[in-house]
Structure formats: C-alpha cells, structure tokens
Amino acid sequence: MAQEPRPLVAGNWKMNGLTASRSELEAIIAGAATLPDTVDLMVCPPATLIASFAEAAAGSRIVIGAQDCHAAVSGAFTGDLSAEMLKDVGAVAVIVGHSERRALHGETDAMVREKAMAARRAGLTAILCVGETRDERDAGATIARIERQLDGSLPDRLDGLVIAYEPVWAIGSGLTPTPKDVGDVHGMIRNYLISKDKAAGSGTRILYGGSVKPQNAKELMSVPHVNGALVGGASLKADDFLAIAAAYA
Ligand code: PEP
C-alpha cells in the first residue's frame, strides 16, 4: 500500500458554542501541546466564533475551520458567508456538503461542488462530506451512493481537498459501521480518487465521521485508508476530542 497521508482530526461543533466556549478551545490547545506531533488538529466552531478562535489558536497546533460557505465571492445573499470572508477572519478550511446541510437545506451534489470550488478559490481546504442513509445501506446500495456523490460533488482538482465519509445513520446516533464496512468504503474512495489523479488522489485525506468517541477511535482510525476523523458531539469536550486525537499518539 502506498504511503497514506498524515492524519487529521477535525471537530465539527455544529450550532453549539458561545463566546464563553473559548475556554474549551483553550483546554484543547493546552492538551494538544502535550500530544505527539503525529496528527493535525482542527476545530470548526460556528461562524460567530471563527475570528476569536483563530486569534486564540494562533501559534498553537490547532487550526480553525468553518462549517459551510456560499459559492459566490460576495453579493445579495442575505445571511450567507463566502469562503473569502471565512478566510479573512482566520479559517483555513471549510466543511462542505455535510449531510445536515444536504438534508435540511436541500443542498445538491452540484451545489456542494460549487462550494468546494469556492473554497479552493479562496485558499481554503474543502472538507467534502459524503455518506449513505440507513435505507441505502440496508439495500446494499452504499458503494453506488458514495460513487454518485463523488461523481456529482468532487471539484475539478483534488488539491486542497479532504473527503469525509460520514454515514448519515451513524451521525449523532452512537452507531458506527463495522471496521470492515468502513474499510470497504474508504478503499473505494481511495481508488476513485486515484483514478482521477494518481498523485493527488493518493495524498488526499479520507476522514471517517459518525459517532467517533474516545472508546472506538483507535479501532476506527486503524482501518486502512482512514486518515483521521470528523467528530461532532465528542469534539465539544476538550477531554474527549483530545482522547480521540490520542488514537494517533
Ligand atoms: C458530524 O456531524 O460531522 C458528526 C460526525 O457527528 P457525530 O460525531 O456527533 O456523530
């Protein structure tokens, strides 16, 4: 197997966190300084906290990401934020196509692709999420579903891209696929990426996301072609987030 990329553990805080949450970030920063330098670490707070978190994290091991962006640079899009705006306040990455945005905001693969392209235009890493529903898994349609999402939402170039495989039914449910099932999907994604661009496709990180906890992190992170985690609920507590990152210690 070719050399796999350096792992990344990213926390998706979703719509959680107030200015007082800076103390949790400070605990993450302090704990991260004691971990071996074998993993990259990112926190994606709500957009309201990006600027202050980026300031607090400057010079530390933690980088700050955003959870969504609009595809345009600027314009009449009330309430939206462009990738350039996120970069301007200190984000280095943005999650695009999270299943909550696909399901609750009607985001299509084509929209997700535009957002991923916007991220690269602004100089941000795009963390592009794909994943099957429970019904699709039960119908044996997982691989076909992920392939369709990749066909529809991958940007034209793979540089500056991270893929997150997040089974919809595993998010926030406490359920996870078996390591074999995770390995099957990650292996397929790796092959797909390599078929698009051999060099960039071998170096693209493929994260697993969906109910990653300190208790299951080591097992999930040891699966071939798993290059880290996208962590929701467990990323809100410094101790849990750091314990997950320590799977790479
Ligand atoms: C997520 O929403 O990206 C996620 C992985 O959530 P959780 O870890 O809470 O399942």
Coordinates of C-alpha atoms and ligand atoms in Angstrom, one line a residue:
M1 CA 0.0 0.0 0.0
A2 CA 1.3 3.5 -0.9
Q3 CA 2.2 5.9 1.9
E4 CA -1.0 7.2 3.4
P5 CA -1.4 10.9 4.2
R6 CA -0.8 12.4 7.6
P7 CA -4.0 12.1 9.7
L8 CA -6.3 15.0 10.6
V9 CA -8.8 15.0 13.4
A10 CA -11.3 17.8 12.9
G11 CA -14.1 18.8 15.3
N12 CA -17.4 20.0 13.9
W13 CA -19.1 22.0 16.7
K14 CA -22.3 22.5 14.6
M15 CA -24.6 25.1 16.1
N16 CA -23.0 24.9 19.5
G17 CA -20.9 27.4 21.3
L18 CA -20.9 31.0 22.7
T19 CA -18.1 33.4 23.4
A20 CA -17.6 31.6 26.8
S21 CA -16.7 28.4 24.8
R22 CA -13.2 30.0 24.2
S23 CA -12.2 28.3 27.5
E24 CA -12.9 24.9 25.9
L25 CA -10.8 25.8 22.9
E26 CA -8.0 26.9 25.3
A27 CA -8.2 23.5 27.0
I28 CA -7.9 21.8 23.6
I29 CA -4.9 24.0 22.7
A30 CA -3.2 23.2 26.0
G31 CA -3.9 19.4 25.8
A32 CA -2.8 19.3 22.1
A33 CA 0.6 20.7 23.0
T34 CA 1.2 17.5 25.0
L35 CA 0.3 15.1 22.2
P36 CA 3.0 13.7 19.8
D37 CA 3.2 15.5 16.5
T38 CA 1.7 12.7 14.6
V39 CA -1.7 14.2 13.7
D40 CA -3.1 17.6 12.5
L41 CA -5.9 19.1 14.6
M42 CA -8.8 21.4 13.6
V43 CA -11.8 22.9 15.3
C44 CA -14.7 24.1 13.2
P45 CA -16.8 26.3 15.5
P46 CA -19.9 28.3 14.4
A47 CA -19.1 31.2 12.2
T48 CA -19.6 33.7 15.0
L49 CA -16.6 32.3 16.9
I50 CA -14.1 31.8 14.0
A51 CA -12.3 35.1 14.5
S52 CA -11.8 34.8 18.2
F53 CA -10.9 31.1 18.0
A54 CA -8.4 31.9 15.2
E55 CA -6.8 34.5 17.4
A56 CA -6.7 32.2 20.4
A57 CA -5.3 29.3 18.4
A58 CA -2.6 31.4 16.6
G59 CA 0.8 29.7 17.0
S60 CA -0.7 26.5 18.5
R61 CA -1.3 23.1 16.9
I62 CA -5.0 23.9 16.4
V63 CA -6.2 25.4 13.2
I64 CA -9.7 26.7 12.7
G65 CA -12.3 25.7 10.0
A66 CA -15.8 26.8 9.1
Q67 CA -18.9 24.6 8.6
D68 CA -20.3 25.9 5.3
C69 CA -19.8 28.6 2.7
H70 CA -21.6 30.2 -0.2
A71 CA -20.3 29.6 -3.6
A72 CA -20.1 33.3 -4.6
V73 CA -17.4 35.7 -3.6
S74 CA -19.9 38.4 -2.5
G75 CA -23.4 39.7 -3.4
A76 CA -27.1 39.8 -2.5
F77 CA -27.2 36.6 -0.4
T78 CA -28.6 37.6 2.9
G79 CA -27.3 35.6 5.8
D80 CA -24.7 33.8 3.8
L81 CA -20.9 33.9 4.1
S82 CA -18.4 33.5 1.3
A83 CA -15.2 31.4 1.5
E84 CA -13.2 34.6 1.2
M85 CA -15.0 36.0 4.3
L86 CA -14.2 32.9 6.3
K87 CA -10.6 33.0 5.2
D88 CA -10.5 36.7 6.1
V89 CA -11.3 36.0 9.8
G90 CA -8.8 33.2 10.1
A91 CA -10.4 29.9 8.8
V92 CA -8.1 27.6 6.9
A93 CA -10.8 25.1 5.9
V94 CA -14.5 24.7 5.4
I95 CA -16.8 21.7 5.6
V96 CA -19.0 21.4 2.5
G97 CA -21.9 19.0 1.8
H98 CA -22.4 17.9 5.4
S99 CA -25.5 15.6 5.5
E100 CA -27.3 18.1 7.8
R101 CA -26.9 20.8 5.1
R102 CA -27.9 18.3 2.3
A103 CA -31.0 17.2 4.2
L104 CA -32.1 20.4 6.0
H105 CA -31.1 23.0 3.4
G106 CA -31.6 21.0 0.2
E107 CA -28.0 21.1 -0.9
T108 CA -27.4 19.0 -4.1
D109 CA -24.2 17.5 -5.3
A110 CA -23.9 20.3 -7.8
M111 CA -24.2 22.9 -5.1
V112 CA -21.6 21.1 -3.0
R113 CA -19.2 21.0 -5.9
E114 CA -19.6 24.8 -6.3
K115 CA -18.8 25.3 -2.7
A116 CA -15.8 23.1 -2.8
M117 CA -14.5 25.1 -5.8
A118 CA -15.2 28.3 -3.9
A119 CA -13.1 27.0 -1.0
R120 CA -10.1 26.5 -3.3
R121 CA -10.6 29.8 -5.0
A122 CA -10.4 31.4 -1.5
G123 CA -7.4 29.3 -0.5
L124 CA -9.3 27.2 2.0
T125 CA -9.2 23.4 2.3
A126 CA -12.6 21.9 1.5
I127 CA -13.7 19.0 3.7
L128 CA -16.3 17.4 1.4
C129 CA -18.8 15.0 3.1
V130 CA -20.4 12.0 1.6
G131 CA -22.4 9.2 3.1
E132 CA -25.3 6.8 2.7
T133 CA -28.6 6.7 4.5
R134 CA -29.7 3.7 6.6
D135 CA -32.1 2.6 3.8
E136 CA -29.3 2.8 1.2
R137 CA -27.0 0.7 3.4
D138 CA -29.8 -1.9 4.1
A139 CA -30.4 -2.1 0.3
G140 CA -26.8 -2.8 -0.4
A141 CA -26.5 0.5 -2.2
T142 CA -23.8 2.1 -0.1
I143 CA -20.9 2.0 -2.6
A144 CA -23.1 3.1 -5.5
R145 CA -24.4 6.0 -3.5
I146 CA -21.0 7.2 -2.5
E147 CA -19.8 6.9 -6.1
R148 CA -22.7 9.0 -7.3
Q149 CA -22.0 11.7 -4.6
L150 CA -18.3 11.8 -5.7
D151 CA -19.3 12.0 -9.4
G152 CA -21.6 14.9 -8.6
S153 CA -19.7 16.9 -6.0
L154 CA -15.9 16.4 -6.4
P155 CA -14.3 19.6 -7.7
D156 CA -12.3 19.6 -10.9
R157 CA -9.0 19.3 -9.0
L158 CA -8.1 17.3 -5.9
D159 CA -5.5 19.7 -4.4
G160 CA -6.7 21.4 -1.2
L161 CA -9.4 18.7 -0.7
V162 CA -10.3 16.4 2.2
I163 CA -13.0 13.8 1.9
A164 CA -15.1 12.8 4.9
Y165 CA -17.1 9.6 4.8
E166 CA -20.0 10.1 7.1
P167 CA -22.8 7.5 7.0
V168 CA -25.9 9.6 7.7
W169 CA -27.3 6.9 10.1
A170 CA -24.1 7.0 12.2
I171 CA -24.1 10.7 12.8
G172 CA -25.2 11.5 16.4
S173 CA -26.7 8.1 16.8
G174 CA -24.0 6.2 18.7
L175 CA -24.0 3.7 15.9
T176 CA -21.0 3.0 13.7
P177 CA -20.3 0.7 10.7
T178 CA -18.0 -2.3 11.3
P179 CA -14.3 -1.6 10.6
K180 CA -14.7 -3.9 7.5
D181 CA -17.6 -1.7 6.2
V182 CA -15.6 1.5 6.9
G183 CA -12.6 -0.1 5.1
D184 CA -14.7 -1.1 2.1
V185 CA -15.9 2.5 1.6
H186 CA -12.6 4.1 2.3
G187 CA -10.8 1.7 -0.1
M188 CA -13.4 2.5 -2.8
I189 CA -12.9 6.3 -2.2
R190 CA -9.1 6.0 -2.4
N191 CA -9.4 4.1 -5.7
Y192 CA -11.8 6.6 -7.1
L193 CA -9.5 9.5 -6.2
I194 CA -6.5 7.7 -7.7
S195 CA -8.5 7.1 -10.9
K196 CA -9.0 10.9 -11.2
D197 CA -5.4 11.9 -10.3
K198 CA -2.8 9.4 -9.2
A199 CA -0.5 11.6 -7.2
A200 CA -3.1 13.9 -5.7
G201 CA -5.6 11.0 -5.1
S202 CA -3.0 9.1 -3.1
G203 CA -2.3 12.1 -0.9
T204 CA -5.9 13.1 -0.3
R205 CA -7.0 12.6 3.3
I206 CA -10.1 10.5 3.8
L207 CA -11.7 11.0 7.2
Y208 CA -14.3 8.9 8.9
G209 CA -17.1 10.6 10.7
G210 CA -20.2 9.4 12.6
S211 CA -20.3 8.7 16.4
V212 CA -16.5 8.7 16.8
K213 CA -15.8 8.6 20.6
P214 CA -12.7 8.0 22.7
Q215 CA -13.8 4.4 23.1
N216 CA -14.0 3.5 19.4
A217 CA -11.4 5.9 17.9
K218 CA -8.4 3.6 18.0
E219 CA -10.3 0.8 16.2
L220 CA -11.8 3.1 13.5
M221 CA -8.6 5.1 13.0
S222 CA -6.7 1.8 12.4
V223 CA -8.8 0.9 9.4
P224 CA -6.8 1.0 6.1
H225 CA -7.3 4.3 4.2
V226 CA -8.8 6.1 7.3
N227 CA -6.7 9.2 7.6
G228 CA -8.4 10.7 10.6
A229 CA -11.8 11.7 11.8
L230 CA -14.5 14.3 11.5
V231 CA -16.0 14.4 15.0
G232 CA -19.3 16.0 16.0
G233 CA -20.6 15.6 19.6
A234 CA -17.4 14.4 21.1
S235 CA -15.5 17.4 19.8
L236 CA -17.4 19.8 22.2
K237 CA -15.5 18.5 25.2
A238 CA -11.7 19.0 25.2
D239 CA -11.0 15.8 27.0
D240 CA -13.0 13.7 24.5
F241 CA -11.6 15.4 21.5
L242 CA -8.0 15.0 22.7
A243 CA -8.6 11.4 23.6
I244 CA -9.8 10.8 20.0
A245 CA -6.7 12.6 18.7
A246 CA -4.6 10.4 21.0
A247 CA -5.6 7.4 18.9
Y248 CA -2.7 8.6 16.7
A249 CA -0.2 9.0 19.7
Ligands
PEP1 C1 -20.8 15.1 12.2 O1 -21.9 15.6 12.3 O2 -19.9 15.5 11.4 C2 -20.5 14.0 13.1 C3 -19.6 13.2 12.8 O3 -21.3 14.0 14.3 P1 -21.1 12.9 15.5 O4 -19.7 12.7 15.8 O5 -21.8 13.6 16.7 O6 -21.8 11.7 15.1

